[in-house]
PDB file of C-alpha atoms in Angstrom:
ATOM      1  CA  MET I   8     137.260 -35.478 -60.712  1.00 44.00           C
ATOM      2  CA  ALA I   9     139.644 -36.610 -57.973  1.00 46.00           C
ATOM      3  CA  ARG I  10     138.024 -37.905 -54.837  1.00 50.00           C
ATOM      4  CA  THR I  11     139.173 -37.666 -51.279  1.00 49.00           C
ATOM      5  CA  THR I  12     140.158 -40.879 -49.581  1.00 54.00           C
ATOM      6  CA  ASP I  13     140.153 -42.050 -46.012  1.00 64.00           C
ATOM      7  CA  SER I  14     143.841 -41.169 -45.794  1.00 73.00           C
ATOM      8  CA  ASP I  15     143.306 -37.480 -46.632  1.00 86.00           C
ATOM      9  CA  LEU I  16     143.498 -34.959 -43.815  1.00 91.00           C
ATOM     10  CA  HIS I  17     140.644 -32.478 -43.715  1.00 94.00           C
ATOM     11  CA  PRO I  18     141.079 -28.778 -42.870  1.00 94.00           C
ATOM     12  CA  GLN I  19     139.500 -29.215 -39.450  1.00 95.00           C
ATOM     13  CA  GLU I  20     141.974 -31.981 -38.638  1.00 96.00           C
ATOM     14  CA  LEU I  21     144.791 -29.632 -39.619  1.00 96.00           C
ATOM     15  CA  ARG I  22     143.365 -26.925 -37.355  1.00 96.00           C
ATOM     16  CA  VAL I  23     143.316 -29.372 -34.455  1.00 96.00           C
ATOM     17  CA  LEU I  24     146.985 -30.272 -34.986  1.00 96.00           C
ATOM     18  CA  VAL I  25     147.990 -26.608 -35.099  1.00 95.00           C
ATOM     19  CA  ALA I  26     145.931 -25.785 -32.005  1.00 96.00           C
ATOM     20  CA  VAL I  27     147.531 -28.603 -29.997  1.00 96.00           C
ATOM     21  CA  ALA I  28     151.018 -27.499 -31.075  1.00 95.00           C
ATOM     22  CA  ASP I  29     150.277 -23.860 -30.234  1.00 94.00           C
ATOM     23  CA  THR I  30     148.640 -24.437 -26.855  1.00 95.00           C
ATOM     24  CA  GLY I  31     150.626 -27.438 -25.639  1.00 94.00           C
ATOM     25  CA  THR I  32     147.686 -29.446 -24.317  1.00 95.00           C
ATOM     26  CA  PHE I  33     144.628 -31.174 -25.709  1.00 95.00           C
ATOM     27  CA  SER I  34     142.337 -29.396 -23.250  1.00 94.00           C
ATOM     28  CA  ALA I  35     143.674 -25.928 -24.139  1.00 96.00           C
ATOM     29  CA  ALA I  36     143.357 -26.750 -27.829  1.00 95.00           C
ATOM     30  CA  ALA I  37     139.749 -27.779 -27.225  1.00 96.00           C
ATOM     31  CA  GLY I  38     139.055 -24.431 -25.577  1.00 95.00           C
ATOM     32  CA  THR I  39     140.601 -22.582 -28.521  1.00 94.00           C
ATOM     33  CA  LEU I  40     138.559 -24.559 -31.023  1.00 95.00           C
ATOM     34  CA  GLY I  41     135.325 -24.537 -29.063  1.00 95.00           C
ATOM     35  CA  THR I  42     135.094 -28.299 -28.782  1.00 95.00           C
ATOM     36  CA  THR I  43     135.782 -31.032 -26.235  1.00 95.00           C
ATOM     37  CA  GLN I  44     139.076 -32.574 -25.165  1.00 94.00           C
ATOM     38  CA  SER I  45     137.875 -36.009 -26.243  1.00 95.00           C
ATOM     39  CA  ALA I  46     137.080 -34.656 -29.714  1.00 96.00           C
ATOM     40  CA  VAL I  47     140.584 -33.196 -29.994  1.00 96.00           C
ATOM     41  CA  SER I  48     142.141 -36.452 -28.812  1.00 95.00           C
ATOM     42  CA  HIS I  49     140.052 -38.443 -31.271  1.00 96.00           C
ATOM     43  CA  SER I  50     141.030 -36.110 -34.142  1.00 96.00           C
ATOM     44  CA  VAL I  51     144.753 -36.328 -33.338  1.00 96.00           C
ATOM     45  CA  ARG I  52     144.624 -40.129 -33.147  1.00 95.00           C
ATOM     46  CA  GLY I  53     142.842 -40.179 -36.491  1.00 96.00           C
ATOM     47  CA  SER I  54     145.452 -37.933 -38.088  1.00 96.00           C
ATOM     48  CA  GLU I  55     148.263 -40.095 -36.695  1.00 95.00           C
ATOM     49  CA  ARG I  56     146.566 -43.196 -38.083  1.00 95.00           C
ATOM     50  CA  LYS I  57     146.203 -41.638 -41.543  1.00 95.00           C
ATOM     51  CA  ILE I  58     149.796 -40.394 -41.632  1.00 94.00           C
ATOM     52  CA  GLY I  59     151.270 -43.470 -40.007  1.00 94.00           C
ATOM     53  CA  ALA I  60     153.384 -41.639 -37.439  1.00 95.00           C
ATOM     54  CA  VAL I  61     153.097 -40.420 -33.851  1.00 96.00           C
ATOM     55  CA  LEU I  62     152.727 -36.647 -33.992  1.00 96.00           C
ATOM     56  CA  PHE I  63     152.671 -35.710 -30.301  1.00 96.00           C
ATOM     57  CA  GLU I  64     154.362 -36.981 -27.181  1.00 94.00           C
ATOM     58  CA  ARG I  65     151.707 -37.126 -24.447  1.00 92.00           C
ATOM     59  CA  GLY I  66     152.669 -36.622 -20.828  1.00 89.00           C
ATOM     60  CA  ARG I  67     151.769 -34.864 -17.607  1.00 87.00           C
ATOM     61  CA  ALA I  68     153.320 -31.671 -18.934  1.00 86.00           C
ATOM     62  CA  GLY I  69     151.061 -31.711 -21.984  1.00 91.00           C
ATOM     63  CA  ALA I  70     151.563 -32.598 -25.618  1.00 94.00           C
ATOM     64  CA  ARG I  71     154.784 -31.848 -27.486  1.00 94.00           C
ATOM     65  CA  PRO I  72     155.213 -32.371 -31.231  1.00 95.00           C
ATOM     66  CA  THR I  73     157.539 -35.176 -32.212  1.00 96.00           C
ATOM     67  CA  PRO I  74     159.998 -34.480 -35.072  1.00 94.00           C
ATOM     68  CA  ALA I  75     157.364 -35.860 -37.432  1.00 96.00           C
ATOM     69  CA  GLY I  76     154.745 -33.731 -35.706  1.00 95.00           C
ATOM     70  CA  GLU I  77     156.797 -30.561 -36.159  1.00 94.00           C
ATOM     71  CA  ARG I  78     156.957 -31.149 -39.889  1.00 93.00           C
ATOM     72  CA  VAL I  79     153.285 -31.980 -40.151  1.00 96.00           C
ATOM     73  CA  VAL I  80     152.229 -28.932 -38.134  1.00 95.00           C
ATOM     74  CA  ALA I  81     154.413 -26.642 -40.279  1.00 93.00           C
ATOM     75  CA  HIS I  82     152.772 -28.007 -43.414  1.00 93.00           C
ATOM     76  CA  ALA I  83     149.353 -27.739 -41.778  1.00 94.00           C
ATOM     77  CA  ARG I  84     149.866 -24.049 -41.061  1.00 93.00           C
ATOM     78  CA  ARG I  85     150.935 -23.407 -44.626  1.00 92.00           C
ATOM     79  CA  VAL I  86     148.012 -25.355 -46.093  1.00 93.00           C
ATOM     80  CA  LEU I  87     145.497 -23.529 -43.897  1.00 93.00           C
ATOM     81  CA  ARG I  88     147.021 -20.187 -44.860  1.00 92.00           C
ATOM     82  CA  LEU I  89     146.734 -21.084 -48.538  1.00 89.00           C
ATOM     83  CA  LEU I  90     143.064 -21.904 -48.039  1.00 91.00           C
ATOM     84  CA  ASP I  91     142.546 -18.442 -46.551  1.00 88.00           C
ATOM     85  CA  VAL I  92     144.373 -16.811 -49.466  1.00 86.00           C
ATOM     86  CA  LEU I  93     142.447 -18.930 -51.964  1.00 86.00           C
ATOM     87  CA  THR I  94     139.140 -17.727 -50.545  1.00 84.00           C
ATOM     88  CA  ALA I  95     140.161 -14.058 -50.416  1.00 79.00           C
ATOM     89  CA  GLU I  96     141.586 -13.980 -53.934  1.00 78.00           C
ATOM     90  CA  ALA I  97     138.668 -15.890 -55.420  1.00 81.00           C
ATOM     91  CA  ARG I  98     136.326 -13.225 -54.044  1.00 77.00           C
ATOM     92  CA  ASP I  99     138.442 -10.497 -55.628  1.00 70.00           C
ATOM     93  CA  ALA I 100     139.042 -12.291 -58.940  1.00 67.00           C
ATOM     94  CA  ALA I 101     137.099  -9.633 -60.837  1.00 63.00           C
ATOM     95  CA  ARG I 102     139.476  -6.967 -59.457  1.00 68.00           C
ATOM     96  CA  PRO I 103     143.006  -8.238 -60.188  1.00 61.00           C
ATOM     97  CA  ASP I 104     144.708  -5.154 -58.734  1.00 66.00           C
ATOM     98  CA  THR I 105     142.998  -5.575 -55.387  1.00 73.00           C
ATOM     99  CA  ALA I 106     144.997  -6.918 -52.453  1.00 81.00           C
ATOM    100  CA  ARG I 107     143.277  -7.415 -49.153  1.00 84.00           C
ATOM    101  CA  GLY I 108     143.340  -9.532 -46.043  1.00 89.00           C
ATOM    102  CA  GLU I 109     145.803 -10.403 -43.325  1.00 92.00           C
ATOM    103  CA  LEU I 110     149.523 -10.225 -44.096  1.00 95.00           C
ATOM    104  CA  ARG I 111     151.831 -11.832 -41.517  1.00 97.00           C
ATOM    105  CA  ILE I 112     155.366 -10.452 -41.436  1.00 98.00           C
ATOM    106  CA  ALA I 113     158.353 -11.622 -39.408  1.00 97.00           C
ATOM    107  CA  ALA I 114     161.286  -9.225 -39.059  1.00 96.00           C
ATOM    108  CA  PHE I 115     164.376  -8.832 -36.938  1.00 94.00           C
ATOM    109  CA  ARG I 116     164.526  -5.783 -34.694  1.00 93.00           C
ATOM    110  CA  SER I 117     166.397  -3.202 -36.779  1.00 92.00           C
ATOM    111  CA  ALA I 118     164.365  -4.040 -39.902  1.00 93.00           C
ATOM    112  CA  ALA I 119     161.125  -3.705 -37.957  1.00 94.00           C
ATOM    113  CA  LEU I 120     162.231  -0.353 -36.531  1.00 92.00           C
ATOM    114  CA  HIS I 121     163.880   1.292 -39.511  1.00 91.00           C
ATOM    115  CA  LEU I 122     162.689  -0.402 -42.706  1.00 91.00           C
ATOM    116  CA  LEU I 123     159.124  -1.530 -42.214  1.00 94.00           C
ATOM    117  CA  PRO I 124     157.366   1.632 -40.906  1.00 94.00           C
ATOM    118  CA  ASP I 125     157.681   3.594 -44.184  1.00 93.00           C
ATOM    119  CA  VAL I 126     157.034   0.465 -46.243  1.00 95.00           C
ATOM    120  CA  LEU I 127     153.851  -0.352 -44.337  1.00 96.00           C
ATOM    121  CA  GLY I 128     152.714   3.268 -44.536  1.00 95.00           C
ATOM    122  CA  ARG I 129     152.867   3.195 -48.335  1.00 95.00           C
ATOM    123  CA  LEU I 130     151.341  -0.283 -48.401  1.00 96.00           C
ATOM    124  CA  ARG I 131     148.332   0.866 -46.370  1.00 94.00           C
ATOM    125  CA  ALA I 132     147.906   3.948 -48.556  1.00 94.00           C
ATOM    126  CA  ARG I 133     147.812   1.899 -51.758  1.00 93.00           C
ATOM    127  CA  HIS I 134     146.002  -1.144 -50.332  1.00 93.00           C
ATOM    128  CA  PRO I 135     143.819  -0.138 -47.375  1.00 93.00           C
ATOM    129  CA  GLY I 136     142.318  -3.625 -47.347  1.00 92.00           C
ATOM    130  CA  ILE I 137     145.597  -5.253 -46.293  1.00 93.00           C
ATOM    131  CA  GLU I 138     145.993  -5.862 -42.554  1.00 94.00           C
ATOM    132  CA  PRO I 139     149.704  -6.236 -41.680  1.00 95.00           C
ATOM    133  CA  ARG I 140     150.682  -8.225 -38.588  1.00 96.00           C
ATOM    134  CA  VAL I 141     154.342  -7.845 -37.621  1.00 96.00           C
ATOM    135  CA  ARG I 142     156.267 -10.099 -35.246  1.00 96.00           C
ATOM    136  CA  ILE I 143     159.803  -9.286 -34.169  1.00 95.00           C
ATOM    137  CA  VAL I 144     161.951 -12.426 -34.185  1.00 94.00           C
ATOM    138  CA  ARG I 145     165.587 -12.742 -33.171  1.00 92.00           C
ATOM    139  CA  GLU I 146     167.801 -13.500 -36.152  1.00 90.00           C
ATOM    140  CA  LEU I 147     169.395 -16.541 -34.560  1.00 87.00           C
ATOM    141  CA  GLY I 148     169.351 -20.140 -35.782  1.00 85.00           C
ATOM    142  CA  ARG I 149     166.498 -20.462 -38.255  1.00 88.00           C
ATOM    143  CA  GLY I 150     165.532 -16.864 -37.474  1.00 91.00           C
ATOM    144  CA  THR I 151     162.814 -15.054 -39.355  1.00 94.00           C
ATOM    145  CA  ALA I 152     163.006 -17.435 -42.328  1.00 94.00           C
ATOM    146  CA  GLY I 153     162.083 -20.260 -39.962  1.00 93.00           C
ATOM    147  CA  GLU I 154     158.836 -18.468 -39.177  1.00 95.00           C
ATOM    148  CA  VAL I 155     157.912 -18.651 -42.855  1.00 96.00           C
ATOM    149  CA  ALA I 156     158.964 -22.296 -43.149  1.00 93.00           C
ATOM    150  CA  ASP I 157     156.834 -23.145 -40.098  1.00 93.00           C
ATOM    151  CA  GLY I 158     153.798 -21.394 -41.547  1.00 94.00           C
ATOM    152  CA  LYS I 159     153.787 -18.656 -38.886  1.00 94.00           C
ATOM    153  CA  ALA I 160     154.565 -15.818 -41.310  1.00 96.00           C
ATOM    154  CA  ASP I 161     153.789 -15.101 -44.960  1.00 96.00           C
ATOM    155  CA  LEU I 162     156.985 -13.140 -45.534  1.00 97.00           C
ATOM    156  CA  ALA I 163     160.117 -12.523 -43.511  1.00 97.00           C
ATOM    157  CA  ILE I 164     162.717  -9.780 -43.610  1.00 96.00           C
ATOM    158  CA  ALA I 165     165.856 -11.840 -43.177  1.00 93.00           C
ATOM    159  CA  THR I 166     169.610 -11.799 -43.464  1.00 91.00           C
ATOM    160  CA  LEU I 167     170.649 -13.824 -46.488  1.00 89.00           C
ATOM    161  CA  GLY I 168     173.696 -16.002 -46.953  1.00 82.00           C
ATOM    162  CA  GLY I 169     174.031 -16.996 -43.299  1.00 72.00           C
ATOM    163  CA  SER I 170     175.538 -20.166 -41.898  1.00 69.00           C
ATOM    164  CA  VAL I 171     172.101 -21.794 -41.495  1.00 71.00           C
ATOM    165  CA  PRO I 172     170.717 -22.883 -44.910  1.00 77.00           C
ATOM    166  CA  LEU I 173     167.191 -21.905 -45.796  1.00 80.00           C
ATOM    167  CA  PRO I 174     164.564 -24.626 -45.377  1.00 79.00           C
ATOM    168  CA  PRO I 175     163.289 -26.124 -48.651  1.00 80.00           C
ATOM    169  CA  GLY I 176     160.276 -24.637 -50.365  1.00 83.00           C
ATOM    170  CA  LEU I 177     161.242 -21.000 -49.777  1.00 93.00           C
ATOM    171  CA  VAL I 178     162.117 -18.255 -52.254  1.00 93.00           C
ATOM    172  CA  THR I 179     164.184 -15.154 -51.559  1.00 95.00           C
ATOM    173  CA  GLY I 180     164.877 -11.758 -53.021  1.00 94.00           C
ATOM    174  CA  GLU I 181     167.750  -9.490 -52.048  1.00 94.00           C
ATOM    175  CA  LEU I 182     166.860  -5.911 -51.103  1.00 94.00           C
ATOM    176  CA  ILE I 183     169.989  -4.223 -49.758  1.00 91.00           C
ATOM    177  CA  GLU I 184     173.602  -4.926 -48.926  1.00 90.00           C
ATOM    178  CA  GLU I 185     174.484  -2.796 -45.934  1.00 88.00           C
ATOM    179  CA  PRO I 186     178.014  -2.064 -44.713  1.00 90.00           C
ATOM    180  CA  TYR I 187     179.312  -2.531 -41.204  1.00 91.00           C
ATOM    181  CA  ALA I 188     181.016   0.382 -39.449  1.00 90.00           C
ATOM    182  CA  LEU I 189     183.004   1.008 -36.288  1.00 91.00           C
ATOM    183  CA  VAL I 190     180.847   2.814 -33.743  1.00 91.00           C
ATOM    184  CA  HIS I 191     182.209   4.655 -30.725  1.00 91.00           C
ATOM    185  CA  ALA I 192     181.553   7.616 -28.468  1.00 90.00           C
ATOM    186  CA  ALA I 193     182.122  10.897 -30.313  1.00 88.00           C
ATOM    187  CA  GLY I 194     185.378  12.613 -29.485  1.00 82.00           C
ATOM    188  CA  HIS I 195     187.237   9.542 -28.286  1.00 79.00           C
ATOM    189  CA  ARG I 196     190.841   9.795 -29.493  1.00 79.00           C
ATOM    190  CA  SER I 197     191.540   6.065 -29.587  1.00 81.00           C
ATOM    191  CA  PRO I 198     188.328   4.089 -30.188  1.00 81.00           C
ATOM    192  CA  ARG I 199     190.282   0.895 -30.862  1.00 80.00           C
ATOM    193  CA  SER I 200     191.416   0.892 -27.245  1.00 83.00           C
ATOM    194  CA  LEU I 201     187.839   0.605 -25.996  1.00 87.00           C
ATOM    195  CA  PRO I 202     186.324  -2.738 -24.966  1.00 89.00           C
ATOM    196  CA  LEU I 203     184.078  -4.403 -27.529  1.00 89.00           C
ATOM    197  CA  VAL I 204     180.310  -4.391 -27.030  1.00 91.00           C
ATOM    198  CA  ASP I 205     178.416  -7.004 -29.024  1.00 89.00           C
ATOM    199  CA  TRP I 206     175.133  -8.914 -29.228  1.00 88.00           C
ATOM    200  CA  ALA I 207     174.364 -12.466 -30.286  1.00 85.00           C
ATOM    201  CA  GLU I 208     172.635 -11.631 -33.577  1.00 84.00           C
ATOM    202  CA  ASN I 209     175.436  -9.493 -34.923  1.00 78.00           C
ATOM    203  CA  CYS I 210     177.997 -11.722 -36.589  1.00 66.00           C
ATOM    204  CA  GLY I 211     176.740 -13.964 -39.361  1.00 63.00           C
ATOM    205  CA  SER I 212     178.862 -16.187 -41.538  1.00 56.00           C
ATOM    206  CA  GLY I 213     179.305 -13.375 -44.040  1.00 61.00           C
ATOM    207  CA  THR I 214     181.373 -11.395 -41.551  1.00 73.00           C
ATOM    208  CA  ARG I 215     183.140 -14.172 -39.651  1.00 74.00           C
ATOM    209  CA  ASP I 216     186.181 -14.401 -41.940  1.00 77.00           C
ATOM    210  CA  TRP I 217     186.656 -10.643 -41.913  1.00 83.00           C
ATOM    211  CA  TRP I 218     186.173 -10.522 -38.158  1.00 81.00           C
ATOM    212  CA  ALA I 219     188.724 -13.273 -37.543  1.00 80.00           C
ATOM    213  CA  ALA I 220     191.344 -11.458 -39.645  1.00 83.00           C
ATOM    214  CA  GLN I 221     191.166  -8.247 -37.598  1.00 83.00           C
ATOM    215  CA  ASP I 222     193.763  -8.535 -34.851  1.00 83.00           C
ATOM    216  CA  TRP I 223     192.746  -5.131 -33.474  1.00 83.00           C
ATOM    217  CA  ILE I 224     189.267  -6.324 -32.484  1.00 84.00           C
ATOM    218  CA  PRO I 225     189.278  -7.703 -28.933  1.00 81.00           C
ATOM    219  CA  LYS I 226     186.975 -10.412 -27.663  1.00 81.00           C
ATOM    220  CA  ALA I 227     183.650  -8.960 -26.592  1.00 81.00           C
ATOM    221  CA  THR I 228     183.646  -8.157 -22.902  1.00 83.00           C
ATOM    222  CA  VAL I 229     180.126  -6.694 -22.841  1.00 84.00           C
ATOM    223  CA  GLU I 230     177.234  -8.734 -24.260  1.00 85.00           C
ATOM    224  CA  ALA I 231     173.976  -6.846 -24.787  1.00 87.00           C
ATOM    225  CA  GLU I 232     170.499  -8.116 -25.555  1.00 87.00           C
ATOM    226  CA  ASP I 233     170.091  -6.330 -28.897  1.00 90.00           C
ATOM    227  CA  ASP I 234     171.554  -3.628 -31.132  1.00 91.00           C
ATOM    228  CA  GLY I 235     169.589  -0.896 -29.365  1.00 91.00           C
ATOM    229  CA  ALA I 236     171.256  -1.753 -26.061  1.00 92.00           C
ATOM    230  CA  VAL I 237     174.653  -1.869 -27.797  1.00 92.00           C
ATOM    231  CA  LEU I 238     174.150   1.615 -29.227  1.00 92.00           C
ATOM    232  CA  SER I 239     173.126   2.940 -25.823  1.00 91.00           C
ATOM    233  CA  LEU I 240     176.233   1.489 -24.170  1.00 91.00           C
ATOM    234  CA  VAL I 241     178.488   2.852 -26.900  1.00 91.00           C
ATOM    235  CA  SER I 242     176.867   6.272 -26.640  1.00 90.00           C
ATOM    236  CA  GLY I 243     177.609   6.286 -22.924  1.00 88.00           C
ATOM    237  CA  GLY I 244     181.308   5.658 -23.576  1.00 87.00           C
ATOM    238  CA  HIS I 245     181.295   2.067 -22.297  1.00 89.00           C
ATOM    239  CA  GLY I 246     182.903   0.557 -25.390  1.00 90.00           C
ATOM    240  CA  MET I 247     183.052   0.368 -29.166  1.00 90.00           C
ATOM    241  CA  ALA I 248     180.996  -1.818 -31.491  1.00 91.00           C
ATOM    242  CA  ILE I 249     180.943  -2.984 -35.093  1.00 92.00           C
ATOM    243  CA  MET I 250     177.412  -2.605 -36.380  1.00 91.00           C
ATOM    244  CA  PRO I 251     175.490  -2.799 -39.680  1.00 91.00           C
ATOM    245  CA  ALA I 252     174.083   0.390 -41.173  1.00 90.00           C
ATOM    246  CA  LEU I 253     170.429  -0.411 -40.524  1.00 89.00           C
ATOM    247  CA  SER I 254     171.131  -0.628 -36.793  1.00 91.00           C
ATOM    248  CA  LEU I 255     172.597   2.866 -36.922  1.00 91.00           C
ATOM    249  CA  VAL I 256     169.600   4.696 -38.356  1.00 88.00           C
ATOM    250  CA  GLY I 257     168.801   7.512 -35.939  1.00 85.00           C
ATOM    251  CA  ALA I 258     171.973   7.015 -33.911  1.00 89.00           C
ATOM    252  CA  PRO I 259     172.416   9.881 -31.409  1.00 88.00           C
ATOM    253  CA  ASP I 260     174.910  12.699 -32.018  1.00 87.00           C
ATOM    254  CA  SER I 261     176.989  11.350 -29.138  1.00 89.00           C
ATOM    255  CA  VAL I 262     177.979   8.432 -31.405  1.00 91.00           C
ATOM    256  CA  ALA I 263     180.612   8.600 -34.156  1.00 91.00           C
ATOM    257  CA  ILE I 264     180.352   6.170 -37.077  1.00 91.00           C
ATOM    258  CA  THR I 265     183.699   5.282 -38.639  1.00 88.00           C
ATOM    259  CA  ASP I 266     184.020   3.685 -42.069  1.00 88.00           C
ATOM    260  CA  LEU I 267     185.907   0.387 -42.068  1.00 87.00           C
ATOM    261  CA  GLY I 268     187.480   0.832 -45.470  1.00 84.00           C
ATOM    262  CA  PRO I 269     187.019  -0.826 -48.865  1.00 85.00           C
ATOM    263  CA  ARG I 270     187.228  -4.355 -47.472  1.00 85.00           C
ATOM    264  CA  ARG I 271     184.621  -3.769 -44.822  1.00 87.00           C
ATOM    265  CA  PRO I 272     182.106  -6.566 -44.235  1.00 88.00           C
ATOM    266  CA  THR I 273     178.540  -6.233 -45.404  1.00 89.00           C
ATOM    267  CA  ARG I 274     175.222  -7.823 -44.573  1.00 88.00           C
ATOM    268  CA  ARG I 275     172.711  -8.894 -47.223  1.00 90.00           C
ATOM    269  CA  ILE I 276     169.094  -8.258 -46.310  1.00 93.00           C
ATOM    270  CA  GLY I 277     166.176  -9.572 -48.284  1.00 94.00           C
ATOM    271  CA  TYR I 278     162.743 -11.084 -48.094  1.00 96.00           C
ATOM    272  CA  VAL I 279     161.805 -14.748 -47.736  1.00 96.00           C
ATOM    273  CA  THR I 280     158.441 -16.269 -48.586  1.00 96.00           C
ATOM    274  CA  THR I 281     157.072 -19.604 -49.779  1.00 94.00           C
ATOM    275  CA  THR I 282     156.819 -20.642 -53.388  1.00 91.00           C
ATOM    276  CA  GLU I 283     153.024 -20.772 -52.998  1.00 90.00           C
ATOM    277  CA  LEU I 284     152.544 -17.380 -51.336  1.00 94.00           C
ATOM    278  CA  ALA I 285     155.004 -15.576 -53.618  1.00 93.00           C
ATOM    279  CA  ALA I 286     152.204 -15.299 -56.196  1.00 89.00           C
ATOM    280  CA  SER I 287     149.556 -14.063 -53.754  1.00 91.00           C
ATOM    281  CA  ALA I 288     148.305 -10.497 -54.094  1.00 91.00           C
ATOM    282  CA  VAL I 289     149.185  -9.462 -50.530  1.00 93.00           C
ATOM    283  CA  VAL I 290     152.764 -10.729 -50.707  1.00 95.00           C
ATOM    284  CA  ARG I 291     153.339  -9.258 -54.153  1.00 94.00           C
ATOM    285  CA  ALA I 292     152.088  -5.877 -52.921  1.00 95.00           C
ATOM    286  CA  LEU I 293     154.492  -5.940 -49.981  1.00 96.00           C
ATOM    287  CA  VAL I 294     157.441  -7.005 -52.135  1.00 96.00           C
ATOM    288  CA  ARG I 295     156.812  -4.066 -54.480  1.00 95.00           C
ATOM    289  CA  GLU I 296     156.973  -1.635 -51.564  1.00 95.00           C
ATOM    290  CA  LEU I 297     160.089  -3.281 -50.149  1.00 95.00           C
ATOM    291  CA  ARG I 298     161.851  -3.001 -53.494  1.00 94.00           C
ATOM    292  CA  ALA I 299     160.825   0.645 -53.789  1.00 92.00           C
ATOM    293  CA  ALA I 300     162.298   1.348 -50.357  1.00 87.00           C
ATOM    294  CA  ALA I 301     165.599  -0.443 -50.992  1.00 79.00           C
ATOM    295  CA  PRO I 302     167.311   2.396 -52.954  1.00 73.00           C
ATOM    296  CA  VAL I 303     166.499   4.831 -50.146  1.00 64.00           C
ATOM    297  CA  VAL I 304     168.073   2.557 -47.548  1.00 61.00           C
ATOM    298  CA  ARG I 305     171.143   1.957 -49.742  1.00 56.00           C
ATOM    299  CA  ALA I 306     171.616   5.714 -50.064  1.00 48.00           C
ATOM    300  CA  SER I 307     171.954   6.155 -46.284  1.00 53.00           C
ATOM    301  CA  PRO I 308     175.545   7.060 -45.298  1.00 48.00           C
ATOM    302  CA  ALA I 309     177.596   4.264 -43.769  1.00 50.00           C
ATOM    303  CA  ALA I 310     179.700   6.776 -41.854  1.00 52.00           C
ATOM    304  CA  ARG I 311     179.453  10.301 -40.538  1.00 53.00           C
ATOM    305  CA  PRO I 312     181.997  12.755 -39.158  1.00 51.00           C
ATOM    306  CA  ASP I 313     182.890  12.848 -35.508  1.00 51.00           C
ATOM    307  CA  PRO I 314     181.743  16.358 -34.511  1.00 45.00           C
ATOM    308  CA  LEU I 315     184.372  16.521 -31.772  1.00 40.00           C
ATOM    309  CA  VAL I 316     187.349  15.573 -33.944  1.00 41.00           C
ATOM    310  CA  ARG I 317     187.705  18.428 -36.456  1.00 36.00           C
ATOM    311  CA  GLY I 318     184.499  17.454 -38.205  1.00 34.00           C
ATOM    312  CA  LYS I 319     186.299  15.074 -40.588  1.00 34.00           C
ATOM    313  CA  TRP I 320     185.196  11.701 -41.876  1.00 35.00           C
ATOM    314  CA  HIS I 321     187.156   8.801 -40.451  1.00 40.00           C
ATOM    315  CA  THR I 322     188.279   5.613 -42.089  1.00 41.00           C
ATOM    316  CA  VAL I 323     189.882   2.766 -40.212  1.00 43.00           C
ATOM    317  CA  GLN I 324     193.090   2.073 -42.093  1.00 39.00           C
ATOM    318  CA  GLY I 325     194.465  -1.373 -42.807  1.00 39.00           C
ATOM    319  CA  SER I 326     191.047  -3.069 -42.760  1.00 40.00           C
TER     320      SER I 326
END
């Protein structure tokens, strides 16, 4: 049997590192853990000695993880989560179809609003022992996938194929490929003449080439916080927008959705988890429900007629 050595980090040492990173100070971490500041300081120094690297920069403002510390804390979160899963699944080993316990989900706004509610409803009905925890994360930079890589989420709903590569140790599965459409106030005779309303999360690398080739799209003159604000501005006649289908679920009747033609851009949406958690009962249960929901989302229309323009479907020509 393998034995632990003096260089091994123990679970409590990992919890101390995570607490310091989360709270920003040794004293706050001590309060979270129910111990003393000196005990936290001693534990961190011991972990740094075992690893052979400085994990936190100490200063008057508190303690900030160094680059090495960020990596160690991310691994610590993932290891601690695996210990939780190990315990829960060992208790339920006699019931292989049982999935229970906390399930941490990171999702960007439109996925959290329009995809997850039905999925979580079915998940709860089939597995009442699962306790979902959902965090909405902006899909910028490392986005929702970064939450999984950092050990803050078990599974993320993410856009796939973006300009930022996925961190190592993650697995993905594609769920839907949603089209973009031109969105404008219903009844407007020349939507292309309107100013462009946009938000920072909108244009990933998958749409950049298409976007750059469209000489009819002006530079955005109105920047909104999120897709909900964009839709509100468009509905009020303040501009046009180019938005993915999931952001348009439940769009008001005052908005017309115009198809962008056969070469329209699309956005790939899928799930991201770790190689270790992909086999866990709670993650597998969620993935099953996500896959079951995907055909329903794909069947949603990408365009709808403008009720104030002869009730016909529109297609932007020359796209």
